[in-house]
XYZ file of C-alpha atoms in Angstrom:
735
model
C -70.429 -5.356 -45.712
C -68.514 -2.378 -47.723
C -67.413 0.359 -45.512
C -68.803 3.776 -46.948
C -65.538 5.911 -47.066
C -65.042 9.388 -48.433
C -63.370 8.033 -51.143
C -66.520 5.616 -52.143
C -68.790 8.696 -51.918
C -66.486 10.972 -54.000
C -66.414 7.945 -56.498
C -70.212 7.891 -56.799
C -70.440 11.743 -57.610
C -71.698 12.867 -54.704
C -69.921 16.135 -53.002
C -69.630 16.088 -48.791
C -72.593 18.633 -48.669
C -74.855 16.063 -50.600
C -73.534 13.191 -48.404
C -74.636 14.963 -45.263
C -78.083 15.438 -46.814
C -78.263 11.778 -47.309
C -77.429 11.157 -43.830
C -79.819 13.479 -42.621
C -82.437 12.051 -44.714
C -81.849 8.148 -43.506
C -80.867 8.956 -40.023
C -78.023 6.478 -40.514
C -75.276 5.557 -42.736
C -76.408 4.322 -45.875
C -75.116 0.696 -47.618
C -73.674 0.383 -50.914
C -76.638 -0.348 -52.658
C -78.490 2.768 -51.039
C -75.436 4.876 -51.714
C -75.696 3.724 -55.430
C -79.493 4.568 -55.617
C -78.811 8.277 -54.105
C -75.765 8.607 -56.382
C -77.749 8.213 -59.727
C -81.220 9.656 -58.572
C -78.998 12.764 -57.536
C -76.741 12.760 -60.427
C -76.969 15.607 -62.829
C -78.295 13.380 -65.552
C -81.346 12.453 -63.545
C -81.952 15.264 -61.435
C -81.541 17.995 -63.396
C -79.928 20.082 -60.194
C -78.136 22.740 -61.898
C -80.756 23.257 -64.365
C -84.162 22.962 -62.923
C -84.458 26.757 -61.227
C -84.123 27.751 -65.193
C -86.200 25.103 -66.995
C -89.129 25.886 -64.665
C -89.173 29.518 -66.497
C -89.964 27.913 -70.040
C -93.612 28.258 -71.152
C -94.917 24.820 -71.305
C -98.898 25.233 -71.689
C -101.423 25.932 -74.902
C -105.054 24.832 -75.387
C -103.370 22.032 -77.692
C -100.831 20.545 -75.216
C -102.168 17.571 -73.285
C -98.985 16.737 -71.295
C -96.165 18.885 -70.663
C -92.717 18.210 -69.250
C -92.475 15.697 -66.400
C -93.719 12.607 -68.189
C -91.679 10.342 -70.499
C -92.854 12.541 -73.317
C -94.686 15.527 -74.300
C -98.012 15.225 -75.735
C -100.007 17.723 -78.191
C -103.474 17.539 -79.492
C -103.518 16.982 -83.486
C -107.344 17.138 -84.033
C -109.646 13.986 -84.526
C -109.151 12.288 -81.184
C -105.293 12.048 -82.096
C -102.365 12.969 -80.502
C -98.517 13.311 -81.170
C -96.156 12.327 -78.369
C -92.527 13.572 -78.708
C -89.255 14.064 -77.023
C -85.463 14.513 -77.618
C -82.700 13.057 -75.555
C -78.680 12.920 -75.557
C -76.371 10.088 -75.512
C -73.482 12.287 -76.000
C -70.733 10.559 -73.757
C -71.695 6.912 -74.486
C -71.493 7.787 -78.146
C -67.834 9.272 -77.982
C -66.624 6.326 -75.730
C -68.539 3.532 -78.136
C -69.999 5.256 -81.122
C -72.133 2.383 -82.247
C -73.556 1.104 -79.248
C -73.743 4.994 -77.843
C -75.808 5.757 -80.658
C -77.886 2.772 -81.245
C -79.281 2.536 -77.228
C -79.830 6.522 -77.509
C -82.501 5.631 -80.445
C -83.690 2.633 -78.664
C -84.030 4.663 -75.232
C -85.847 7.597 -77.120
C -88.191 5.233 -78.751
C -89.257 3.606 -75.171
C -89.918 7.120 -74.046
C -92.760 7.503 -76.628
C -94.051 3.952 -76.958
C -94.199 3.731 -73.103
C -97.035 6.461 -73.499
C -99.001 4.365 -75.547
C -97.836 5.592 -78.891
C -96.732 3.871 -81.945
C -93.495 5.468 -83.239
C -93.874 6.951 -86.675
C -90.723 9.009 -86.953
C -87.142 9.363 -85.759
C -84.688 12.449 -86.121
C -81.482 13.487 -84.726
C -78.930 16.277 -84.125
C -75.315 15.385 -84.313
C -72.398 17.522 -83.702
C -68.846 16.321 -84.374
C -65.248 17.920 -84.209
C -63.546 19.406 -87.030
C -63.302 17.366 -90.123
C -59.593 16.715 -90.192
C -59.747 15.883 -86.679
C -58.126 11.990 -86.322
C -61.289 10.833 -84.463
C -63.955 12.399 -86.941
C -64.242 9.818 -89.325
C -64.551 7.085 -86.858
C -67.243 8.707 -84.749
C -69.220 9.820 -87.850
C -69.134 6.050 -88.990
C -69.854 4.624 -86.027
C -72.843 6.850 -84.960
C -74.403 6.930 -88.301
C -74.290 3.225 -88.418
C -75.735 2.841 -84.875
C -78.814 5.213 -85.726
C -79.483 3.380 -88.843
C -79.210 0.076 -87.563
C -81.237 0.352 -84.462
C -84.156 2.395 -86.650
C -84.136 0.395 -89.505
C -84.469 -3.039 -87.310
C -87.218 -1.428 -85.751
C -89.177 -0.551 -88.800
C -89.161 3.154 -88.123
C -87.929 5.729 -90.891
C -85.222 8.191 -89.742
C -86.690 10.967 -91.391
C -84.138 13.770 -91.187
C -81.896 15.835 -88.656
C -78.617 18.190 -89.022
C -75.267 17.371 -88.659
C -72.621 19.745 -87.690
C -68.825 19.829 -87.563
C -66.743 21.954 -85.333
C -63.603 21.985 -83.130
C -64.864 22.328 -79.923
C -66.580 18.973 -80.363
C -63.364 17.277 -80.998
C -63.360 15.687 -77.599
C -66.710 15.553 -77.077
C -69.537 14.936 -79.715
C -73.087 15.262 -79.474
C -75.721 12.766 -80.276
C -79.258 13.802 -79.794
C -81.947 11.249 -80.742
C -85.642 12.361 -81.149
C -88.906 10.165 -81.888
C -92.395 11.186 -82.606
C -95.354 8.922 -82.253
C -99.208 8.951 -82.599
C -101.470 7.655 -80.381
C -105.185 8.114 -79.705
C -106.229 10.947 -76.959
C -108.016 8.821 -74.528
C -105.444 6.036 -74.757
C -102.209 7.665 -73.155
C -100.414 6.210 -70.576
C -98.815 7.611 -67.676
C -96.324 6.725 -64.995
C -97.504 7.184 -61.438
C -97.921 4.254 -59.665
C -101.590 3.387 -57.693
C -103.429 0.829 -56.127
C -102.102 -0.619 -52.695
C -101.429 -4.139 -53.510
C -101.346 -3.856 -57.095
C -98.607 -6.045 -58.887
C -95.327 -4.370 -59.887
C -94.183 -6.069 -63.060
C -90.771 -6.446 -64.905
C -90.893 -6.914 -68.849
C -88.328 -6.883 -71.533
C -85.000 -8.252 -71.784
C -82.769 -9.772 -68.841
C -80.752 -7.680 -66.959
C -76.904 -7.778 -67.147
C -73.840 -5.582 -65.925
C -74.042 -3.481 -68.932
C -74.509 0.554 -68.349
C -73.855 0.282 -64.511
C -72.840 3.868 -63.546
C -74.287 5.220 -67.127
C -75.944 8.064 -65.473
C -73.000 8.875 -63.243
C -70.607 9.091 -66.288
C -73.204 11.147 -68.510
C -72.876 13.755 -65.352
C -69.125 14.357 -65.506
C -66.812 15.655 -67.872
C -64.064 13.752 -69.986
C -60.200 13.564 -69.293
C -57.752 11.521 -70.718
C -58.721 8.220 -69.476
C -62.513 8.579 -70.582
C -61.911 5.354 -72.897
C -61.763 3.481 -69.874
C -65.465 4.143 -69.223
C -66.400 1.874 -72.033
C -68.055 -0.703 -69.757
C -70.521 2.069 -68.660
C -71.971 1.894 -72.307
C -75.174 0.004 -72.878
C -75.386 -2.686 -75.573
C -78.621 -2.726 -77.628
C -80.973 -4.974 -79.257
C -83.284 -3.655 -81.787
C -85.113 -6.560 -82.657
C -85.843 -7.400 -78.934
C -87.084 -3.718 -78.778
C -89.426 -4.532 -81.794
C -90.944 -7.454 -79.848
C -91.216 -4.966 -76.801
C -92.897 -2.513 -78.527
C -95.730 -4.741 -80.121
C -96.032 -6.477 -76.599
C -96.433 -3.505 -74.932
C -99.020 -1.881 -77.563
C -100.891 -5.185 -77.297
C -101.078 -5.146 -73.472
C -102.193 -1.545 -73.961
C -105.049 -2.323 -75.909
C -106.417 -3.776 -72.903
C -107.498 -1.974 -69.667
C -104.978 -4.304 -67.445
C -102.215 -1.254 -67.049
C -102.400 1.128 -64.047
C -98.878 2.700 -64.656
C -95.899 2.325 -67.038
C -92.318 3.752 -67.184
C -89.392 2.527 -68.946
C -86.058 1.575 -67.899
C -83.810 4.204 -69.147
C -80.983 6.229 -67.204
C -80.290 4.540 -63.741
C -82.536 1.567 -64.912
C -84.586 -0.116 -62.204
C -83.732 2.494 -59.726
C -85.168 5.352 -61.422
C -87.984 3.871 -62.988
C -89.366 2.374 -59.651
C -88.498 5.579 -57.873
C -90.339 8.050 -60.365
C -93.511 5.660 -60.364
C -93.505 5.675 -56.615
C -92.918 9.404 -56.113
C -95.613 10.521 -59.062
C -98.087 8.347 -57.255
C -97.325 9.165 -53.726
C -97.038 5.832 -52.958
C -94.296 3.051 -51.729
C -93.047 0.051 -53.776
C -91.324 -3.252 -52.457
C -89.228 -5.214 -54.640
C -88.170 -8.814 -54.315
C -84.956 -8.752 -56.598
C -84.665 -12.581 -56.576
C -87.547 -12.049 -59.339
C -85.600 -9.960 -61.464
C -84.746 -11.845 -64.629
C -80.852 -11.716 -64.903
C -78.598 -13.057 -67.688
C -75.546 -13.134 -65.680
C -74.806 -14.952 -62.449
C -74.159 -13.467 -59.076
C -75.337 -10.327 -59.713
C -75.649 -8.031 -56.251
C -78.493 -5.801 -55.435
C -76.212 -2.863 -56.397
C -75.675 -4.107 -59.943
C -79.534 -5.131 -60.249
C -80.577 -1.756 -59.289
C -78.120 0.448 -61.404
C -77.784 -1.583 -64.405
C -78.941 0.121 -67.588
C -79.464 -2.869 -69.955
C -81.783 -1.758 -72.557
C -85.255 -3.053 -73.924
C -86.772 -3.179 -70.209
C -90.076 -1.737 -68.846
C -91.661 -1.555 -65.629
C -95.311 -1.781 -64.983
C -98.072 -1.456 -62.098
C -100.936 -3.768 -63.196
C -104.273 -4.234 -62.158
C -104.781 -7.080 -59.960
C -105.504 -10.371 -61.168
C -104.272 -9.014 -64.615
C -100.934 -10.843 -64.285
C -101.558 -14.090 -66.460
C -103.326 -12.219 -69.236
C -100.267 -10.028 -69.328
C -97.905 -12.834 -69.010
C -99.318 -14.585 -71.955
C -98.906 -11.318 -74.106
C -95.131 -10.996 -73.157
C -94.178 -14.846 -73.821
C -95.985 -14.718 -77.078
C -93.494 -12.160 -78.111
C -90.805 -14.142 -76.211
C -89.919 -11.519 -73.534
C -89.189 -12.022 -70.056
C -92.301 -11.378 -67.310
C -91.913 -11.459 -63.888
C -93.898 -10.264 -61.093
C -90.977 -8.442 -58.901
C -92.944 -6.883 -56.370
C -96.131 -4.938 -55.483
C -97.314 -1.108 -54.566
C -97.483 -0.038 -50.871
C -98.870 2.561 -48.689
C -95.506 2.971 -46.852
C -94.096 5.918 -49.084
C -90.801 3.709 -48.712
C -88.729 1.600 -51.494
C -87.907 -1.744 -49.837
C -85.691 -4.103 -51.693
C -85.356 -7.499 -50.538
C -82.790 -10.203 -52.085
C -82.131 -13.599 -50.499
C -84.751 -12.974 -47.860
C -82.940 -10.129 -46.586
C -83.830 -6.250 -46.643
C -80.826 -4.857 -48.711
C -82.214 -1.318 -49.100
C -84.924 0.858 -47.430
C -85.465 4.087 -48.613
C -88.221 6.941 -48.011
C -89.345 7.746 -51.879
C -90.643 11.128 -51.467
C -87.474 12.582 -49.301
C -84.902 10.832 -51.636
C -86.994 12.421 -54.956
C -88.128 15.680 -53.755
C -85.032 16.723 -51.864
C -82.521 16.055 -54.690
C -80.223 19.171 -54.726
C -81.295 22.166 -56.607
C -78.539 24.386 -57.293
C -78.572 28.361 -57.885
C -75.162 28.038 -59.505
C -73.458 31.302 -59.936
C -73.580 32.693 -63.596
C -72.107 35.602 -65.638
C -73.581 36.926 -68.696
C -72.070 36.563 -72.140
C -71.138 39.876 -73.526
C -72.415 40.040 -76.903
C -69.669 41.132 -79.378
C -69.986 44.318 -81.683
C -72.340 43.470 -84.985
C -70.617 43.047 -88.483
C -72.604 44.507 -91.222
C -72.077 44.453 -94.979
C -70.176 47.512 -94.926
C -67.434 46.123 -92.866
C -66.290 43.483 -95.001
C -64.274 43.434 -98.250
C -66.401 43.193 -101.604
C -65.806 39.939 -103.001
C -64.776 39.907 -106.976
C -65.742 36.242 -107.237
C -68.972 35.445 -105.831
C -69.227 32.420 -107.887
C -66.211 31.072 -106.352
C -67.459 31.997 -102.984
C -70.699 30.214 -103.170
C -68.901 27.248 -104.414
C -67.118 27.187 -101.583
C -69.918 27.443 -99.190
C -72.181 24.912 -100.988
C -69.139 22.522 -100.302
C -68.328 23.494 -97.024
C -68.686 21.286 -93.838
C -71.693 23.307 -92.652
C -73.814 23.305 -95.868
C -72.658 20.396 -97.886
C -74.905 17.644 -98.538
C -75.868 15.101 -95.711
C -77.171 12.434 -98.376
C -74.071 10.131 -97.122
C -75.778 10.121 -93.828
C -79.350 9.786 -94.542
C -79.062 7.468 -97.518
C -77.994 4.861 -94.465
C -81.324 5.348 -92.743
C -84.343 3.825 -93.942
C -86.501 7.198 -94.260
C -89.414 5.432 -96.646
C -90.629 2.360 -94.501
C -94.084 2.538 -93.071
C -94.976 4.496 -96.246
C -95.812 7.612 -95.102
C -92.887 9.708 -95.465
C -93.900 12.809 -97.944
C -90.978 14.899 -97.626
C -87.706 13.422 -97.330
C -84.358 14.532 -95.655
C -82.809 17.504 -97.580
C -85.923 20.195 -97.303
C -86.894 22.380 -94.583
C -88.707 19.758 -92.411
C -89.571 16.248 -92.793
C -93.457 15.504 -93.297
C -94.861 12.367 -92.375
C -98.565 11.602 -93.173
C -100.852 10.574 -89.956
C -101.626 7.057 -91.423
C -105.179 6.742 -92.949
C -106.022 10.465 -92.725
C -105.566 13.728 -94.772
C -103.191 14.983 -91.976
C -99.203 14.991 -91.744
C -96.636 15.922 -89.257
C -94.007 18.356 -89.972
C -90.790 17.528 -87.813
C -87.569 19.325 -87.516
C -84.521 19.472 -85.303
C -82.496 22.864 -85.371
C -79.614 24.959 -83.468
C -77.168 27.383 -84.649
C -74.222 26.813 -81.800
C -72.074 29.543 -83.278
C -74.782 31.805 -82.688
C -75.186 30.676 -79.173
C -71.440 31.000 -78.319
C -71.372 34.741 -79.313
C -74.920 35.662 -77.683
C -76.510 32.955 -76.048
C -79.890 34.865 -75.475
C -80.167 35.485 -79.064
C -78.711 31.985 -79.957
C -81.457 30.626 -77.931
C -84.228 32.434 -79.358
C -83.163 32.057 -82.920
C -82.899 28.140 -82.459
C -86.719 28.099 -81.514
C -87.428 30.772 -84.497
C -85.496 28.647 -87.105
C -87.505 25.490 -86.110
C -90.642 27.601 -86.444
C -89.693 28.821 -90.019
C -88.654 25.366 -91.010
C -91.957 24.023 -89.971
C -93.960 27.008 -91.498
C -91.811 26.496 -94.745
C -93.801 23.353 -95.483
C -96.901 25.026 -94.846
C -97.418 23.124 -91.489
C -98.643 24.995 -88.216
C -95.843 24.740 -85.506
C -97.618 23.161 -82.344
C -94.567 22.550 -79.683
C -90.981 21.925 -79.252
C -88.855 19.309 -77.289
C -85.219 20.481 -76.222
C -81.921 19.076 -75.674
C -79.906 21.470 -73.988
C -76.222 20.492 -74.329
C -73.406 22.605 -72.357
C -70.197 22.293 -70.695
C -69.559 22.292 -67.086
C -72.039 24.380 -65.278
C -69.875 24.995 -62.337
C -68.144 27.431 -64.088
C -69.832 30.570 -64.310
C -69.510 31.633 -67.838
C -70.867 27.989 -68.784
C -73.966 28.710 -66.401
C -73.958 31.904 -67.987
C -74.540 30.452 -71.540
C -77.215 27.939 -70.120
C -79.111 31.138 -68.553
C -78.683 32.844 -71.699
C -80.142 30.486 -74.149
C -82.924 29.513 -71.657
C -84.091 33.364 -71.689
C -83.791 33.399 -75.440
C -85.612 30.323 -76.052
C -88.530 31.767 -73.346
C -89.196 34.695 -75.062
C -89.396 33.031 -78.765
C -91.542 29.989 -77.113
C -93.742 33.163 -75.745
C -93.789 35.274 -78.743
C -94.740 32.162 -81.194
C -97.008 30.529 -79.059
C -94.931 27.489 -79.434
C -94.398 25.689 -75.971
C -91.658 23.352 -74.717
C -93.536 19.967 -73.972
C -90.555 17.883 -73.323
C -86.664 18.013 -73.046
C -83.409 16.830 -71.848
C -80.360 18.633 -70.096
C -76.924 17.147 -70.718
C -73.972 19.155 -69.023
C -70.661 18.659 -68.552
C -69.887 18.151 -72.202
C -66.107 19.131 -72.090
C -62.884 17.278 -72.012
C -59.900 18.551 -69.768
C -61.812 21.882 -69.051
C -62.502 22.867 -72.733
C -66.224 22.981 -73.276
C -68.289 22.615 -76.487
C -70.403 25.643 -77.965
C -73.420 25.939 -76.107
C -75.803 23.706 -78.239
C -79.430 24.118 -77.127
C -80.834 21.551 -79.863
C -84.550 22.194 -80.539
C -86.831 19.206 -81.814
C -90.155 21.029 -83.425
C -93.340 19.602 -84.533
C -96.318 20.886 -86.477
C -99.566 19.724 -88.389
C -100.716 19.752 -91.521
C -104.616 19.626 -91.395
C -104.395 18.449 -95.258
C -101.159 16.885 -96.442
C -102.221 18.179 -99.991
C -101.414 21.920 -98.994
C -97.500 20.614 -98.109
C -94.532 22.922 -99.830
C -91.250 21.762 -100.764
C -88.267 23.808 -101.209
C -87.773 22.560 -104.888
C -88.187 24.980 -107.816
C -91.166 23.581 -110.000
C -91.635 25.397 -113.597
C -89.840 27.675 -115.801
C -90.475 31.144 -115.747
C -91.917 31.560 -112.162
C -91.524 34.393 -110.112
C -88.981 34.215 -107.238
C -89.851 36.172 -104.214
C -87.817 37.449 -101.025
C -89.803 37.849 -97.912
C -88.559 39.597 -94.773
C -85.873 42.398 -94.749
C -82.267 42.044 -95.553
C -79.971 44.529 -93.446
C -76.818 42.521 -94.621
C -75.942 41.413 -91.159
C -72.908 39.323 -91.662
C -71.511 38.521 -87.971
C -70.947 34.935 -87.263
C -71.907 34.143 -90.802
C -70.719 30.935 -92.572
C -69.374 33.336 -95.530
C -67.423 35.137 -92.791
C -65.995 31.753 -91.351
C -65.491 30.021 -94.591
C -63.983 32.795 -96.965
C -62.657 35.101 -94.531
C -61.727 32.890 -91.565
C -63.068 34.726 -89.141
C -65.456 33.311 -86.502
C -66.414 36.581 -85.106
C -69.288 39.262 -84.509
C -72.550 39.183 -82.856
C -75.077 36.779 -84.317
C -78.276 38.226 -86.396
C -81.043 39.793 -84.489
C -83.879 38.080 -83.821
C -87.219 40.077 -84.323
C -89.773 37.715 -82.889
C -92.604 40.052 -84.115
C -91.110 39.922 -87.577
C -90.641 36.043 -87.369
C -94.419 35.993 -86.497
C -95.554 38.271 -89.229
C -93.600 36.842 -91.897
C -94.280 33.069 -91.278
C -97.912 33.389 -91.079
C -97.924 35.392 -94.230
C -95.952 32.542 -95.925
C -98.131 29.632 -94.203
C -101.522 31.313 -95.488
C -99.922 32.081 -98.835
C -99.108 28.254 -99.257
C -102.686 27.484 -97.965
C -104.076 29.846 -100.480
C -102.476 27.919 -103.389
C -100.543 30.801 -104.232
C -97.156 29.547 -103.464
C -95.200 26.668 -105.602
C -92.114 26.171 -103.495
C -90.673 27.896 -100.297
C -87.684 27.657 -98.141
C -86.469 29.656 -95.109
C -83.106 31.592 -95.003
C -80.538 30.650 -92.729
C -76.897 29.473 -93.144
C -75.231 31.334 -96.073
C -78.195 33.564 -96.484
C -79.762 34.204 -100.044
C -77.281 32.935 -102.504
C -77.185 29.322 -100.636
C -81.019 29.113 -100.311
C -81.477 30.075 -104.067
C -78.691 27.148 -104.804
C -80.749 24.769 -102.650
C -83.993 25.472 -104.528
C -82.133 24.978 -107.695
C -80.473 21.583 -106.811
C -83.775 20.266 -105.174
C -85.731 21.393 -108.575
C -82.661 20.894 -110.813
C -83.736 24.155 -112.255
C -81.831 27.106 -112.272
C -82.772 30.778 -111.804
C -82.188 34.537 -112.493
C -82.125 36.950 -109.717
C -82.101 40.851 -110.216
C -81.520 42.281 -106.552
C -82.715 45.724 -105.561
C -80.536 46.729 -103.097
C -78.457 49.185 -101.399
C -76.182 47.094 -99.628
C -73.070 45.582 -101.097
C -73.803 42.808 -102.914
C -71.610 40.510 -101.102
C -74.049 41.244 -97.985
C -77.056 40.851 -99.985
C -76.237 37.424 -100.958
C -74.521 35.897 -97.913
C -75.999 37.877 -94.910
C -77.962 35.736 -92.603
C -80.571 38.182 -91.561
C -83.550 36.273 -90.039
C -87.550 36.080 -90.382
C -86.722 35.671 -94.203
C -88.113 33.050 -96.748
C -87.961 32.631 -100.542
C -91.204 31.718 -102.262
C -91.952 30.942 -105.681
C -95.357 31.735 -107.643
C -96.743 32.307 -111.160
C -96.251 35.612 -112.365
C -100.082 36.216 -111.562
C -99.805 35.086 -108.310
C -97.119 36.799 -107.531
C -98.984 40.207 -107.976
C -101.743 39.118 -105.568
C -98.880 38.099 -103.262
C -97.391 41.253 -103.419
C -101.022 42.877 -102.716
C -101.267 40.624 -99.754
C -97.996 41.580 -98.318
C -98.574 45.082 -98.446
C -102.047 44.677 -96.707
C -99.970 42.543 -94.078
C -96.762 44.877 -93.782
C -94.742 42.120 -94.597
C -91.708 43.227 -96.696
C -91.851 41.269 -99.924
C -90.206 41.685 -103.534
C -89.948 39.803 -106.564
C -85.914 39.080 -107.257
C -85.901 36.908 -110.191
C -87.464 34.111 -112.384
C -86.951 30.457 -112.335
C -85.106 28.596 -115.380
C -82.639 27.284 -117.445
C -79.540 25.313 -115.862
C -77.550 28.189 -114.468
C -77.795 30.670 -111.455
C -77.517 34.236 -112.459
C -77.170 37.033 -109.973
C -77.229 40.062 -112.306
C -73.650 40.205 -113.514
C -72.086 39.457 -110.432
C -72.448 35.694 -110.244
C -73.055 32.979 -113.266
C -72.424 29.098 -112.505
C -74.116 25.984 -113.519
C -76.552 24.228 -111.356
C -74.416 21.150 -112.158
C -71.053 22.472 -110.850
C -73.122 23.639 -107.750
C -74.429 19.824 -107.531
C -70.655 18.372 -107.704
C -69.210 20.677 -105.202
C -72.321 20.077 -102.854
C -72.395 16.536 -103.045
C -69.247 15.343 -102.922
C -67.597 17.070 -99.760
C -68.944 14.295 -97.273
C -68.623 11.010 -99.384
C -64.591 12.383 -99.977
C -64.438 12.840 -96.137
C -65.744 9.471 -95.020
C -63.522 7.824 -97.867
C -60.382 9.159 -96.702
C -58.060 6.285 -95.004
C -58.643 5.496 -91.388
C -56.085 7.496 -89.101
C -54.454 4.075 -88.480
C -53.416 3.960 -92.248
C -52.246 7.641 -92.240
């Protein structure tokens, strides 16, 4: 038997005080298997020990929320007896170490979170952050991650319908790969994970267990250093073809009434799934590890319990239903094994070769997981930078071209063309718009889905950045005509043991809380990924937000594309000329400075509700929210989408550079016929919404008074070429 030394405890990521707590719970020294179980269950990745205190403050309820945080995914009612089930999760560290498999298994894991609740996945999204474009590893990481996401989703036959990709030096040594899945289920056929029924069989289904991914959860809970490449064995290996079989087999069994509880084996594998099921059900579980299907010889109890091999599920079945279930899984050529039973002991008892190899109390291990109130310091927001604080630009056309061809704004078509975004035949708004829109098959309804975050805002002022991330998803969904319902979050931050990093987390949560409350837009699921730093340098705080909304009638959907010649272009919202942390300031003046734009949540609600109502009333022909790059970039994106120019004549007291490129919030550009534009002006006045006609669509150029005149084709060339040119450069070995 391995002696448990201080060094072994430290290798398992447990502090001295945490190990003292282990000894108190057990009343004895744990064996190695038991220590490993405590290690993964109490890891940051599984226990949220640094973040629980703050996550509890987020609003999570609404009349349409069926299930909030705590289950595999969040569930919201979309009407007609149907529910949308969705979640976003991180796979950051694995994707940096092994980009293809890290990203692929991230997609596989989030798909299982959704279909384990009885939902058929209908859409995947992602939120990706890479280092600076000229970093030697960036192209390798982009290529591997995009291939991994596309490879897994495409093989599963589930469309990847959109997302976002940023580049910044703060991610040079620690990229972010956040994957989101949305599924559909009937509201009366949703499955949960609480084990129940003393004596009921505990069943293992899916792939065999191997040694891949052992210590994956622990690795995901530590920062990187120069030796991180050595952690490659902790990255799991995915098989999307097996997962497709697992999806179909699970849904077939779910059509019966044989399942009592079900949980996917994700982080910490069999350990996490079994303990979570037992804890939620207030029961014990006994497992005979001899019956776990294994693909490698001589696996130890430690390895079996901590393996993160993919495409596996744990179920509790009703007694006597084992053979019915076995036939289904064997038909789909998957392993099926009864490996244990539910007990009334409140303990997790593991046996192998006739010996008890672990005997642990369930509730104390789960409920006594450390919860820290880490010291934190507030990030002091810098002074704002307004239009009067920057020099007027005498070549605005050149400035617009530079922004449209910049790493932040350039087309991501090179990425999403590698994803099958049309499979299943229900994608009705493709990548490139404000939000993806996917029809609810066989109905008039559709779901609008988006992922958003502006890390530079969060770094400068976490509270304002957190609020803006929520508000931008709300705007993007609104711009399609959909009603925003709820969000899932993926909280990516550095080392929480540093007070300034913990302060970023607290600030972002506070901003998110305010925005979710004001917009009636609760958080129903999510994930926290901390220790995203290398050699003490953290990433920009990145609370990625995935938003979901519903269109009761997809015929009312709006897109960003200019439609007809001679339509009126209208600007919704107030422009004050906020230039702090703007893309213009960074790309044109080389300054990452100033406070982010203020987020007026009442204005967001008022202006967004006005736009949505205008879309539903049939008065709006195109709509687009304003974000990175401000008004000029939004107009250019609408022109590119519609292959049609515009002539803009702004009435403004601001310097023209600020009027074009300021990133003031709560703004949209909409188009309408001249007759309908007058109706919109009347409606806006009655609703106290700032609205002005700023131009008309037409021709093949963008004209902004006498200040800017540039052809749509020139913008397209610049916008579309940046990413393909980056990825076509030689690999670092050839340089």
